[in-house]
mmCIF file of C-alpha atoms in Angstrom:
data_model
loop_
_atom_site.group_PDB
_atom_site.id
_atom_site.type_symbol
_atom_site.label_atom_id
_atom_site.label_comp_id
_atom_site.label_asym_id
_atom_site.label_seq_id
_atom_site.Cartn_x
_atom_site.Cartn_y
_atom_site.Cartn_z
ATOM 1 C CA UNK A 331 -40.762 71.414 30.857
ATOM 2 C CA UNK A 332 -39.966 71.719 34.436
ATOM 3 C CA UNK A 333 -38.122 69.149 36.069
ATOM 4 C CA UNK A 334 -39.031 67.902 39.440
ATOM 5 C CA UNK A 335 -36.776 67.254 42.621
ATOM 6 C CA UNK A 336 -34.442 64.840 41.743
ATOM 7 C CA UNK A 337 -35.223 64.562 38.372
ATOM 8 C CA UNK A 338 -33.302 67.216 35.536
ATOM 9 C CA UNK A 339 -34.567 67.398 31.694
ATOM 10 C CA UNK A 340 -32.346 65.647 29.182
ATOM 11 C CA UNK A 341 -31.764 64.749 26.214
ATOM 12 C CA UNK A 342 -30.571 61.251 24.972
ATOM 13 C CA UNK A 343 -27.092 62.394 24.458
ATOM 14 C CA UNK A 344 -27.043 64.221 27.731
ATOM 15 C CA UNK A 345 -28.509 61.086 29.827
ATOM 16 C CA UNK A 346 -25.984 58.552 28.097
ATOM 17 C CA UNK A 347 -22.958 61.129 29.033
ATOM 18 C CA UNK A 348 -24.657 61.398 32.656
ATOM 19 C CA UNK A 349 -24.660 57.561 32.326
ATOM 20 C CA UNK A 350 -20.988 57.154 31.508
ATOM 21 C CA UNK A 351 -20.226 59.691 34.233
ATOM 22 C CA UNK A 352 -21.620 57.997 36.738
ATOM 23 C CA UNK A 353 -20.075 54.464 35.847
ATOM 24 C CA UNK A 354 -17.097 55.866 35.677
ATOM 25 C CA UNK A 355 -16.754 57.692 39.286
ATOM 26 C CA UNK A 356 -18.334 54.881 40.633
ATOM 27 C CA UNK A 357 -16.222 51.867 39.585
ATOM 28 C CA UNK A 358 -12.299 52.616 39.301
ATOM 29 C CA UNK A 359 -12.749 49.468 36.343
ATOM 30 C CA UNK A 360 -15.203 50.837 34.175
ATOM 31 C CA UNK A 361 -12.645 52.055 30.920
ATOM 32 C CA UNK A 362 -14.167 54.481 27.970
ATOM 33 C CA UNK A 363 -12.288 54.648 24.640
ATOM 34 C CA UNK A 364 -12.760 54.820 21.061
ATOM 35 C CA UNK A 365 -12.203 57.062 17.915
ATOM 36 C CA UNK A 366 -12.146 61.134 19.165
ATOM 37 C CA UNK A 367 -14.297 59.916 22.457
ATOM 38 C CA UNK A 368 -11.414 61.814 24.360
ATOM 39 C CA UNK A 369 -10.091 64.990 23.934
ATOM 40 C CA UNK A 370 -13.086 65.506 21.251
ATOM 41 C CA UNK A 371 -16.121 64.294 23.667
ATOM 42 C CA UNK A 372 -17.345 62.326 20.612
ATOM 43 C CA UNK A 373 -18.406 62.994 17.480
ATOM 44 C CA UNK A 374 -21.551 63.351 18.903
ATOM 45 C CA UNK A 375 -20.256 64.743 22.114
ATOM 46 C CA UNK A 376 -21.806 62.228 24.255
ATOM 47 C CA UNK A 377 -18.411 61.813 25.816
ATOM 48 C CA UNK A 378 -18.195 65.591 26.263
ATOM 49 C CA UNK A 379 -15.881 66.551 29.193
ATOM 50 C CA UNK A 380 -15.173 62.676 30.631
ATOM 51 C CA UNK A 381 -11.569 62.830 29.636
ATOM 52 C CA UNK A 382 -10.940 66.460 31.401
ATOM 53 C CA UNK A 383 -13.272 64.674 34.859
ATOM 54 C CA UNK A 384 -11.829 61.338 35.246
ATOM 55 C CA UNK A 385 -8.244 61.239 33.232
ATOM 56 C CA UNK A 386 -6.409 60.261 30.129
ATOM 57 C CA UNK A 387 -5.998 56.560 31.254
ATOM 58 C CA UNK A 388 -9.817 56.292 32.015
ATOM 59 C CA UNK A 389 -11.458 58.180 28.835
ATOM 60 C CA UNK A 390 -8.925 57.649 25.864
ATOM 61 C CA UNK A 391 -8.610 58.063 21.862
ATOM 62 C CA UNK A 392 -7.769 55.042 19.737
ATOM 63 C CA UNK A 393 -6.673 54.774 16.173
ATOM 64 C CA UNK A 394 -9.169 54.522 13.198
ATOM 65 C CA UNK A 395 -9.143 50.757 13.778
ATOM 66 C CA UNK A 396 -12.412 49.314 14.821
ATOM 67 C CA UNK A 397 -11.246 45.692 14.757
ATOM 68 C CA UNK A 398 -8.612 46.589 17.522
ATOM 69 C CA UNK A 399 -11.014 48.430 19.670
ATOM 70 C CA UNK A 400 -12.845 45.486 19.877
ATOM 71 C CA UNK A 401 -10.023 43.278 20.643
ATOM 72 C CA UNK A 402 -8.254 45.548 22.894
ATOM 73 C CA UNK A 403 -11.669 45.455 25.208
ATOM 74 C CA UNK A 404 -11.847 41.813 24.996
ATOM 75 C CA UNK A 405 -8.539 41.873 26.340
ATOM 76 C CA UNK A 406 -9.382 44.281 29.285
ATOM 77 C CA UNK A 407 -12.379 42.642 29.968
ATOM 78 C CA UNK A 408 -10.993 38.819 30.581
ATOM 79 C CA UNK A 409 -8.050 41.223 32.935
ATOM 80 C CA UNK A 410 -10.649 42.322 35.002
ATOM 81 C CA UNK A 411 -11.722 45.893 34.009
ATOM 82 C CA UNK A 412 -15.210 46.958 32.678
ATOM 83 C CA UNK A 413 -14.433 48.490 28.977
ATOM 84 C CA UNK A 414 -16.767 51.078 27.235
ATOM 85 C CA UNK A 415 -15.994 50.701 23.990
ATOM 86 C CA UNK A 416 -17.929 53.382 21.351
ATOM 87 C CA UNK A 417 -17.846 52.286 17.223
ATOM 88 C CA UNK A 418 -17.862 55.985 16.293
ATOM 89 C CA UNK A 419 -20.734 54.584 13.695
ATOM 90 C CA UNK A 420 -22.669 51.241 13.904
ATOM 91 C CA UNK A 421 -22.068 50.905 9.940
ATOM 92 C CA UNK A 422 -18.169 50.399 10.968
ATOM 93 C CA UNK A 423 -18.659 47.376 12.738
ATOM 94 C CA UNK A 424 -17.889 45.711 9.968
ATOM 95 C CA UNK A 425 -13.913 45.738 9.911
ATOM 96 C CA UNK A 426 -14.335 43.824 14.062
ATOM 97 C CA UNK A 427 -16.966 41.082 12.992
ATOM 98 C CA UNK A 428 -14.222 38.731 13.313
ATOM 99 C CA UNK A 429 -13.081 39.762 16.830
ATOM 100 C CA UNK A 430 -17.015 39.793 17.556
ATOM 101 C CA UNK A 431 -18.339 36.377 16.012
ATOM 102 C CA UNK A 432 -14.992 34.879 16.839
ATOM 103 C CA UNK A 433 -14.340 35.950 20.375
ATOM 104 C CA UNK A 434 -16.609 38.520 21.968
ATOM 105 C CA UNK A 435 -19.590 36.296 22.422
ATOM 106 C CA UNK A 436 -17.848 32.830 22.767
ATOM 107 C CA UNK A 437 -15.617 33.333 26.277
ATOM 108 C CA UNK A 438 -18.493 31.902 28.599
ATOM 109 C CA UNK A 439 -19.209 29.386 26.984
ATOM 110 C CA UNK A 440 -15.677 29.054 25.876
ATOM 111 C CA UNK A 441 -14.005 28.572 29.368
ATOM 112 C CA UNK A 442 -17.518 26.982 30.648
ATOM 113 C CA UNK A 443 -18.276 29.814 32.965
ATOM 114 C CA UNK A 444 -14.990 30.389 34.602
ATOM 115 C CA UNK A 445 -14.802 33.558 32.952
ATOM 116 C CA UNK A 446 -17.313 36.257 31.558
ATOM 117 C CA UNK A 447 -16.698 39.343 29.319
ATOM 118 C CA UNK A 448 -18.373 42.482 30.973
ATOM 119 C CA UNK A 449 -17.611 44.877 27.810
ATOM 120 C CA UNK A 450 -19.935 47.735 26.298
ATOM 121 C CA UNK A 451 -19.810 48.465 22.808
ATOM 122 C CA UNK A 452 -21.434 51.928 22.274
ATOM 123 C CA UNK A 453 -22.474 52.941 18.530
ATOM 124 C CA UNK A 454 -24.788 55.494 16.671
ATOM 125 C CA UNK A 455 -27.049 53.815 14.370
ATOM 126 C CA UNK A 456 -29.392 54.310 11.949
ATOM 127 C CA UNK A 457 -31.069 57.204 9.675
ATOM 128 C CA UNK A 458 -32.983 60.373 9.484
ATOM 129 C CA UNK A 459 -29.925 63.402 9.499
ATOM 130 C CA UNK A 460 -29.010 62.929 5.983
ATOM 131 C CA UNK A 461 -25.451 61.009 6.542
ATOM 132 C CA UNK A 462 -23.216 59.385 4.459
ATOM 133 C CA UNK A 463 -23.054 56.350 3.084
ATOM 134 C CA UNK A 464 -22.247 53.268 6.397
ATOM 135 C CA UNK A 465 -23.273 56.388 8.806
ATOM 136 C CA UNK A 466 -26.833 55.403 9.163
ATOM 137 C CA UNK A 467 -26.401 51.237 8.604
ATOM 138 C CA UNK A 468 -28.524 49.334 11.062
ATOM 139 C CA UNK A 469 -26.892 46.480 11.676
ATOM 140 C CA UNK A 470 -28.315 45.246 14.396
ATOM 141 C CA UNK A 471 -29.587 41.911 12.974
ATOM 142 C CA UNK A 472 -25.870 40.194 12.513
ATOM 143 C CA UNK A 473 -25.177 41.176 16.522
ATOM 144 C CA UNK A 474 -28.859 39.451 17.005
ATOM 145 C CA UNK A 475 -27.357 35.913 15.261
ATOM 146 C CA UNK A 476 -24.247 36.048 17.020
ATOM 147 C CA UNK A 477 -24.813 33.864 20.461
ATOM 148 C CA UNK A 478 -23.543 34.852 23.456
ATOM 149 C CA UNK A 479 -23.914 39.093 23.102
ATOM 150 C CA UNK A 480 -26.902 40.973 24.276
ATOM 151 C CA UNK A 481 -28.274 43.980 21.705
ATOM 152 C CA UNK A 482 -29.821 47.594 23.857
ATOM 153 C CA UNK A 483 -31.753 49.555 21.328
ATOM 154 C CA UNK A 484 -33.490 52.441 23.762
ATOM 155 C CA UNK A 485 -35.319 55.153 22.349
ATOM 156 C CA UNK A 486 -35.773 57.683 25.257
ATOM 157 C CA UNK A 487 -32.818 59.526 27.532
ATOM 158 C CA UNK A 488 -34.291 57.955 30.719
ATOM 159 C CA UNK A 489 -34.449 54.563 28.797
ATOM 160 C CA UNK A 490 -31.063 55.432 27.786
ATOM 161 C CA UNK A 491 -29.451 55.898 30.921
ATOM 162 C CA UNK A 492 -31.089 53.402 32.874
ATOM 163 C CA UNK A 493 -30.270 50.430 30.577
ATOM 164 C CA UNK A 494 -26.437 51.937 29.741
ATOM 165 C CA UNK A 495 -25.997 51.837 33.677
ATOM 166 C CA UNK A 496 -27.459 48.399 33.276
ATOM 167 C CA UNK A 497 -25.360 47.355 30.543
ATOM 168 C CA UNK A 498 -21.992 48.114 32.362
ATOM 169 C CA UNK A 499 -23.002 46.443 35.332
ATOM 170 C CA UNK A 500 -23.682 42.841 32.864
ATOM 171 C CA UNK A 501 -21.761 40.164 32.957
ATOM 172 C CA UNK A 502 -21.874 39.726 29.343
ATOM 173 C CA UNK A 503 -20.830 41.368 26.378
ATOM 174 C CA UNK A 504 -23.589 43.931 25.101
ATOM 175 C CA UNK A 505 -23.878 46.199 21.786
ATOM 176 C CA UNK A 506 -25.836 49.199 22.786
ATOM 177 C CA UNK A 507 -27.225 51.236 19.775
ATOM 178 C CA UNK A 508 -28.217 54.563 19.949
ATOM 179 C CA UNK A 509 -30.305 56.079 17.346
ATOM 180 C CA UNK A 510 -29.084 58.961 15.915
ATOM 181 C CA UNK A 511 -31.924 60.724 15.105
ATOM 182 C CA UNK A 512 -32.856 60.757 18.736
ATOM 183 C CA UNK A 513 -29.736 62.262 19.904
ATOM 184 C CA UNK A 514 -31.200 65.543 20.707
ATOM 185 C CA UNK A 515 -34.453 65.633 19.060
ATOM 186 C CA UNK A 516 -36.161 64.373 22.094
ATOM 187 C CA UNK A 517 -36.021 65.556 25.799
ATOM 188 C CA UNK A 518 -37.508 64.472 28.980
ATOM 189 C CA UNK A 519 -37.158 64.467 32.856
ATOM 190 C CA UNK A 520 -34.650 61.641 34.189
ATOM 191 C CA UNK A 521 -34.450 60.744 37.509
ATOM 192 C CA UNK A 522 -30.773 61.909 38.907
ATOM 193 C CA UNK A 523 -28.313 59.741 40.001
ATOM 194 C CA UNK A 524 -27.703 55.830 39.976
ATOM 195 C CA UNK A 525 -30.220 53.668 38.416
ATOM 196 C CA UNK A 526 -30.636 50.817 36.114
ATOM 197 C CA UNK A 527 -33.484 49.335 33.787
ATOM 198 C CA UNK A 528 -33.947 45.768 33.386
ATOM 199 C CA UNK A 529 -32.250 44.635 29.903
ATOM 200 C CA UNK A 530 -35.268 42.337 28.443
ATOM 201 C CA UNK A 531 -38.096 44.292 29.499
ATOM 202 C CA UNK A 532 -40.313 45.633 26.782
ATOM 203 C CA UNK A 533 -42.467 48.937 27.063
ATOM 204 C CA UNK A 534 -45.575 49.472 26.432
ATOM 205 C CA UNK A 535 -45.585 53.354 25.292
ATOM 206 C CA UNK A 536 -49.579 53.532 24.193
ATOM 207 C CA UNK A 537 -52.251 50.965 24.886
ATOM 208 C CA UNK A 538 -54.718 49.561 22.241
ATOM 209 C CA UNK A 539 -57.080 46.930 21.418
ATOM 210 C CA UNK A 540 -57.062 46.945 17.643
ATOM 211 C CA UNK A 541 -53.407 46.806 16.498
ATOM 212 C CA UNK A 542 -49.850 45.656 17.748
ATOM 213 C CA UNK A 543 -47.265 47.579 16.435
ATOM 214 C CA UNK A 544 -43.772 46.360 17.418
ATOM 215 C CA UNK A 545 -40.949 48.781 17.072
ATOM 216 C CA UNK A 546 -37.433 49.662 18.617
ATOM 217 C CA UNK A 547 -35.077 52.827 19.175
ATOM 218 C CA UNK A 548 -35.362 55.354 16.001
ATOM 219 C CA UNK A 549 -38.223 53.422 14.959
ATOM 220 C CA UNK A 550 -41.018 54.553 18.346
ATOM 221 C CA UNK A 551 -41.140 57.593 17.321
ATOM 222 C CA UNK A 552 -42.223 57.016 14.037
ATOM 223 C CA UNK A 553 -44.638 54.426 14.980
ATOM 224 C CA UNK A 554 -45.888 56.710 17.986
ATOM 225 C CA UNK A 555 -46.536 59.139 15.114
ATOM 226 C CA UNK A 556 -48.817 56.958 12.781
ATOM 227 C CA UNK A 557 -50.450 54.758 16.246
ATOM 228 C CA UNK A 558 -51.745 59.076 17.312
ATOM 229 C CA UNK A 559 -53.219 59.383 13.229
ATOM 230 C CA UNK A 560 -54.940 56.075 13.132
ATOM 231 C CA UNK A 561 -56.624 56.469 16.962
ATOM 232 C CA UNK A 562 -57.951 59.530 15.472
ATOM 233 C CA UNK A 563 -59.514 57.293 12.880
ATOM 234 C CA UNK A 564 -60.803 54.794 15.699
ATOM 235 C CA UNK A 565 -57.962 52.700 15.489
ATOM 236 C CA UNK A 566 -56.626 51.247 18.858
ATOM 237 C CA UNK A 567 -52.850 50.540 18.600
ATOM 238 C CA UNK A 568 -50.453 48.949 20.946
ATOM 239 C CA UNK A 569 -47.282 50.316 20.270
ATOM 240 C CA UNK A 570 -44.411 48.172 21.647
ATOM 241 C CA UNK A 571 -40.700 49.246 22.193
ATOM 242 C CA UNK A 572 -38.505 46.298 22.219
ATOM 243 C CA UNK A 573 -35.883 47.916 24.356
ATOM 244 C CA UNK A 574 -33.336 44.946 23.286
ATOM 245 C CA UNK A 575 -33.367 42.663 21.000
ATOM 246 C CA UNK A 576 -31.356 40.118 22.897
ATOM 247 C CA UNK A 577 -32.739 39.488 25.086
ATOM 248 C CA UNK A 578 -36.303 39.822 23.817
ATOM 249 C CA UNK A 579 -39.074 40.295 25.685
ATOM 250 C CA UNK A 580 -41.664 37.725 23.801
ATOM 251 C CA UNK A 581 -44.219 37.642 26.310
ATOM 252 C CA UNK A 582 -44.951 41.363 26.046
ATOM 253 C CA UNK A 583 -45.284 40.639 22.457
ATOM 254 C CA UNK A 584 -47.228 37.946 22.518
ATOM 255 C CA UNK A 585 -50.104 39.052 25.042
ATOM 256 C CA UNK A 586 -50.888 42.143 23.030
ATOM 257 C CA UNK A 587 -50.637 39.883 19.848
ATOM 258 C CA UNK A 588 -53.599 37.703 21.624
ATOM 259 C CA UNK A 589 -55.119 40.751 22.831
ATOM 260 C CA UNK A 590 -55.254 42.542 19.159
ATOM 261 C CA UNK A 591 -54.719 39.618 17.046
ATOM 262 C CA UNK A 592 -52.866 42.065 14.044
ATOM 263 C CA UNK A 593 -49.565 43.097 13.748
ATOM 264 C CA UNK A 594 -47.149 45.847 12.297
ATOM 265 C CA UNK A 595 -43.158 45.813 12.653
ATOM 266 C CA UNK A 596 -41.521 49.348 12.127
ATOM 267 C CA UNK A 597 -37.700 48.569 11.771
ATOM 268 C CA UNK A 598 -35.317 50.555 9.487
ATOM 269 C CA UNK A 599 -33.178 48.003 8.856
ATOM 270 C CA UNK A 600 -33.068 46.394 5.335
ATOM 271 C CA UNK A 601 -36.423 43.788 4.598
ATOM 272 C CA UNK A 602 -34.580 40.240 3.826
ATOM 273 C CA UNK A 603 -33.410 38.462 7.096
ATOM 274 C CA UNK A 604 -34.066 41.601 9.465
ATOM 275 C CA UNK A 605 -34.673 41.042 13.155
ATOM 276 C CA UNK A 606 -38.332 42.120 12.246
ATOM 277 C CA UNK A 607 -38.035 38.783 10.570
ATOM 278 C CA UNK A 608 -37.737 36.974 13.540
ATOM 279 C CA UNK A 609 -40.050 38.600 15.041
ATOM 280 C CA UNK A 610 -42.525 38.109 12.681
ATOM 281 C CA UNK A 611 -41.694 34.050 12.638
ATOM 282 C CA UNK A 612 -41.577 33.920 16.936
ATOM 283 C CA UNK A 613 -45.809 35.488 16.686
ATOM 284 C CA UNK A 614 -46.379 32.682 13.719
ATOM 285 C CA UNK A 615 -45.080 29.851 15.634
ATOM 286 C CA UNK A 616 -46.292 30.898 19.116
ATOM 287 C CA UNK A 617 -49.535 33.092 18.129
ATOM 288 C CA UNK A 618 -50.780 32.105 15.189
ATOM 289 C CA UNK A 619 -54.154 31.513 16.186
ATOM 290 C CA UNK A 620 -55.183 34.616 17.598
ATOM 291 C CA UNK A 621 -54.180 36.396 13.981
ATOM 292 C CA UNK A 622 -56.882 37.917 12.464
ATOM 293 C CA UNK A 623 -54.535 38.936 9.366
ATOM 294 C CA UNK A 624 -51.328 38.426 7.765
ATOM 295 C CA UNK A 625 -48.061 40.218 10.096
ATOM 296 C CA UNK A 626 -47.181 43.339 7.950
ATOM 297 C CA UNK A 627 -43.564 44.762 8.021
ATOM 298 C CA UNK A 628 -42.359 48.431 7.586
ATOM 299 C CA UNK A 629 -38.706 48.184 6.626
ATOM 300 C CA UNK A 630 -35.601 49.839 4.815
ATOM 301 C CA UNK A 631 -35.453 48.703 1.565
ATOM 302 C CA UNK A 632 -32.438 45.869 0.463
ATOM 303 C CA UNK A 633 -29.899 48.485 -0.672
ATOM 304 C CA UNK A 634 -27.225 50.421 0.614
ATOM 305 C CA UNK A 635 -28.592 53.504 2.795
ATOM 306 C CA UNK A 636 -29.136 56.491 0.558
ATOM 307 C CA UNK A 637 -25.876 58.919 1.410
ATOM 308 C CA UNK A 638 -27.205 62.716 1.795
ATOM 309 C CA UNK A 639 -30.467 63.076 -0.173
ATOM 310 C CA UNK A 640 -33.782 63.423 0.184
ATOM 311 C CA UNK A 641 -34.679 59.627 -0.886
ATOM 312 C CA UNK A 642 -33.482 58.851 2.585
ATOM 313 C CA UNK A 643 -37.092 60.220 3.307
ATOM 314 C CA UNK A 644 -37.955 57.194 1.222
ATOM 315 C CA UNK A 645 -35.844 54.505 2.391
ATOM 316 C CA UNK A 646 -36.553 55.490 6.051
ATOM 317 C CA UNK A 647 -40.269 54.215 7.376
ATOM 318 C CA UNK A 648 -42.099 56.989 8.222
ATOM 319 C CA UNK A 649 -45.618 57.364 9.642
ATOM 320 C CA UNK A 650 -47.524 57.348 6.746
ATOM 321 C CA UNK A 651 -46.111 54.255 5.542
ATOM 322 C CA UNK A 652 -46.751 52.878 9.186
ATOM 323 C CA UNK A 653 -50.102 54.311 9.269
ATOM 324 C CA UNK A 654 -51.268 52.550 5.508
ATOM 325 C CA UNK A 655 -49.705 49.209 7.409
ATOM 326 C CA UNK A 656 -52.189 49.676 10.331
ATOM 327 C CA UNK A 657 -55.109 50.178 7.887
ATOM 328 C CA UNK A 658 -54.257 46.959 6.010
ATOM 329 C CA UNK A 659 -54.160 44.904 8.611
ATOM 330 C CA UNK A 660 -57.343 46.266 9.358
ATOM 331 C CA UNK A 661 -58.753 45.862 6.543
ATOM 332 C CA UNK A 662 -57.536 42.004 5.394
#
């Protein structure tokens, strides 16, 4: 691929590291700290070379305490600085849900406005490398519930970059996931520079008249995958990336729905209580007329993420389990 003027090939790795460049030598407040983000770059490396650029009290390492990282940015960010925070894995969240449900989210609404929490939690997510067990969790449902956070799920390096730039620049606290198996499988031309993506803003990656399939980061891919094999069969699908979760972008979802009138959600999450829940209950409370079938859901399965093996390529939707979705909803 050759890139254009003003616009250089990257990966999604790459773009978020351009991302956190940028915010950083742009806004003397903008913070960036977490387990081995520092002298490491990341475990991932998506903090490659920040600390050496912009300093050790810009671009630090923390202890192995996810809880504190949490706190210590909700701290900075009611001070007045911008913190970065990265979870080195989503599926170690868990230890800060109390700092999250308890504080992150309430401060607005808390001091009635008078003062907002600009902090950025960064953290890999989900499956499809063969990780260990709470390395590929996708926990993105309990951030969903929690009021008062926004949840980035992007699932392209411009994507990426655009809404990261975005996210630092929000008011509000936001959980930005980054799928894993994206990190450097995909690469395409991003535009150089300082730009942002509006956070709530679906995309609509291929048109079609026949089939709404609703997906989000690792998940577009997949469904991109099975939406190519069934147009080859005739099959028009819509494939929708959600972008973020909170805020979500229902209209998008809702005019294909009436457009196509059947539905598939790809998420890798585990089935009971999943965000592709609610999305499923928003199209049958707002759409339910224009459904020619029953809304079909491609999910994880509810257990624990298969460490290492091969049934990961089980537990993880892929696009033949998409594309025998697409034909049932044709079908019904």
């Amino acid at each position: 691929m050759t890139a254009v003027a003003g616009r250089k090939t990257m990966t999604m790795v790459a773009a978020i590291n351009d991302a956190l460049d940028i915010a950083l030598t742009q806004d003397p407040a903008v913070h960036i700290f977490g387990e081995d983000v520092g002298v490491m770059g990341g475990v991932f490396r998506a903090t490659d070379g920040l600390q050496a650029k912009h300093g050790v009290a810009r671009v630090f390492d923390t202890p192995l305490a996810e809880a504190s990282i949490v706190g210590m940015g909700i701290g900075m960010g009611l001070a007045g600085l911008k913190p970065v925070a990265e979870i080195q894995f989503a599926g170690f969240l868990y230890p800060a849900l109390d700092q999250i449900l308890s504080h992150l989210g309430r401060y607005r609404h808390r001091t009635r406005s008078r003062y907002h929490l600009p902090m950025v939690v960064r953290a890999p997510y989900g499956g499809g490398v063969h990780t260990p067990e709470q390395h590929a969790d996708s926990p993105e449902a309990i951030l969903a519930h929690t009021p008062g956070v926004k949840v980035v799920i992007p699932s392209t390096p411009a994507d990426a970059k655009g809404l990261l730039l975005a996210a630092i620049a929000d008011p509000d606290p936001v959980f930005f996931f980054e799928a894993i198996k994206l990190y450097r499988s995909v690469k395409e031309e991003v535009q150089e520079g300082h730009y942002t993506l509006p956070i709530g803003k679906a995309r609509i990656v291929t048109p079609g008249d026949d089939v709404t399939v609703v997906c989000y980061g690792g998940m577009v891919e997949v469904a991109t995958r099975a939406a190519e094999a069934a147009r080859q069969a005739g099959i028009g699908v819509e494939v929708i990336d959600l972008r973020s979760l909170v805020p979500l972008d229902t209209d998008t979802i809702l005019s294909s729905v009436e457009k196509t009138g059947r539905v598939v959600i790809v998420s890798e999450a585990p089935r009971t209580s999943g965000f592709h829940s609610e999305i499923a209950a928003i199209i049958a409370e707002e759409a339910i007329e224009f459904l020619h079938a029953p809304v079909v859901r491609v999910t994880g399965f509810d257990a624990p993420y298969p460490p290492f093996t091969a049934i990961e390529d089980v537990y993880r939707p892929n696009p033949v389990r998409v594309a025998k979705a697409i034909r049932q909803v044709m079908a019904y």
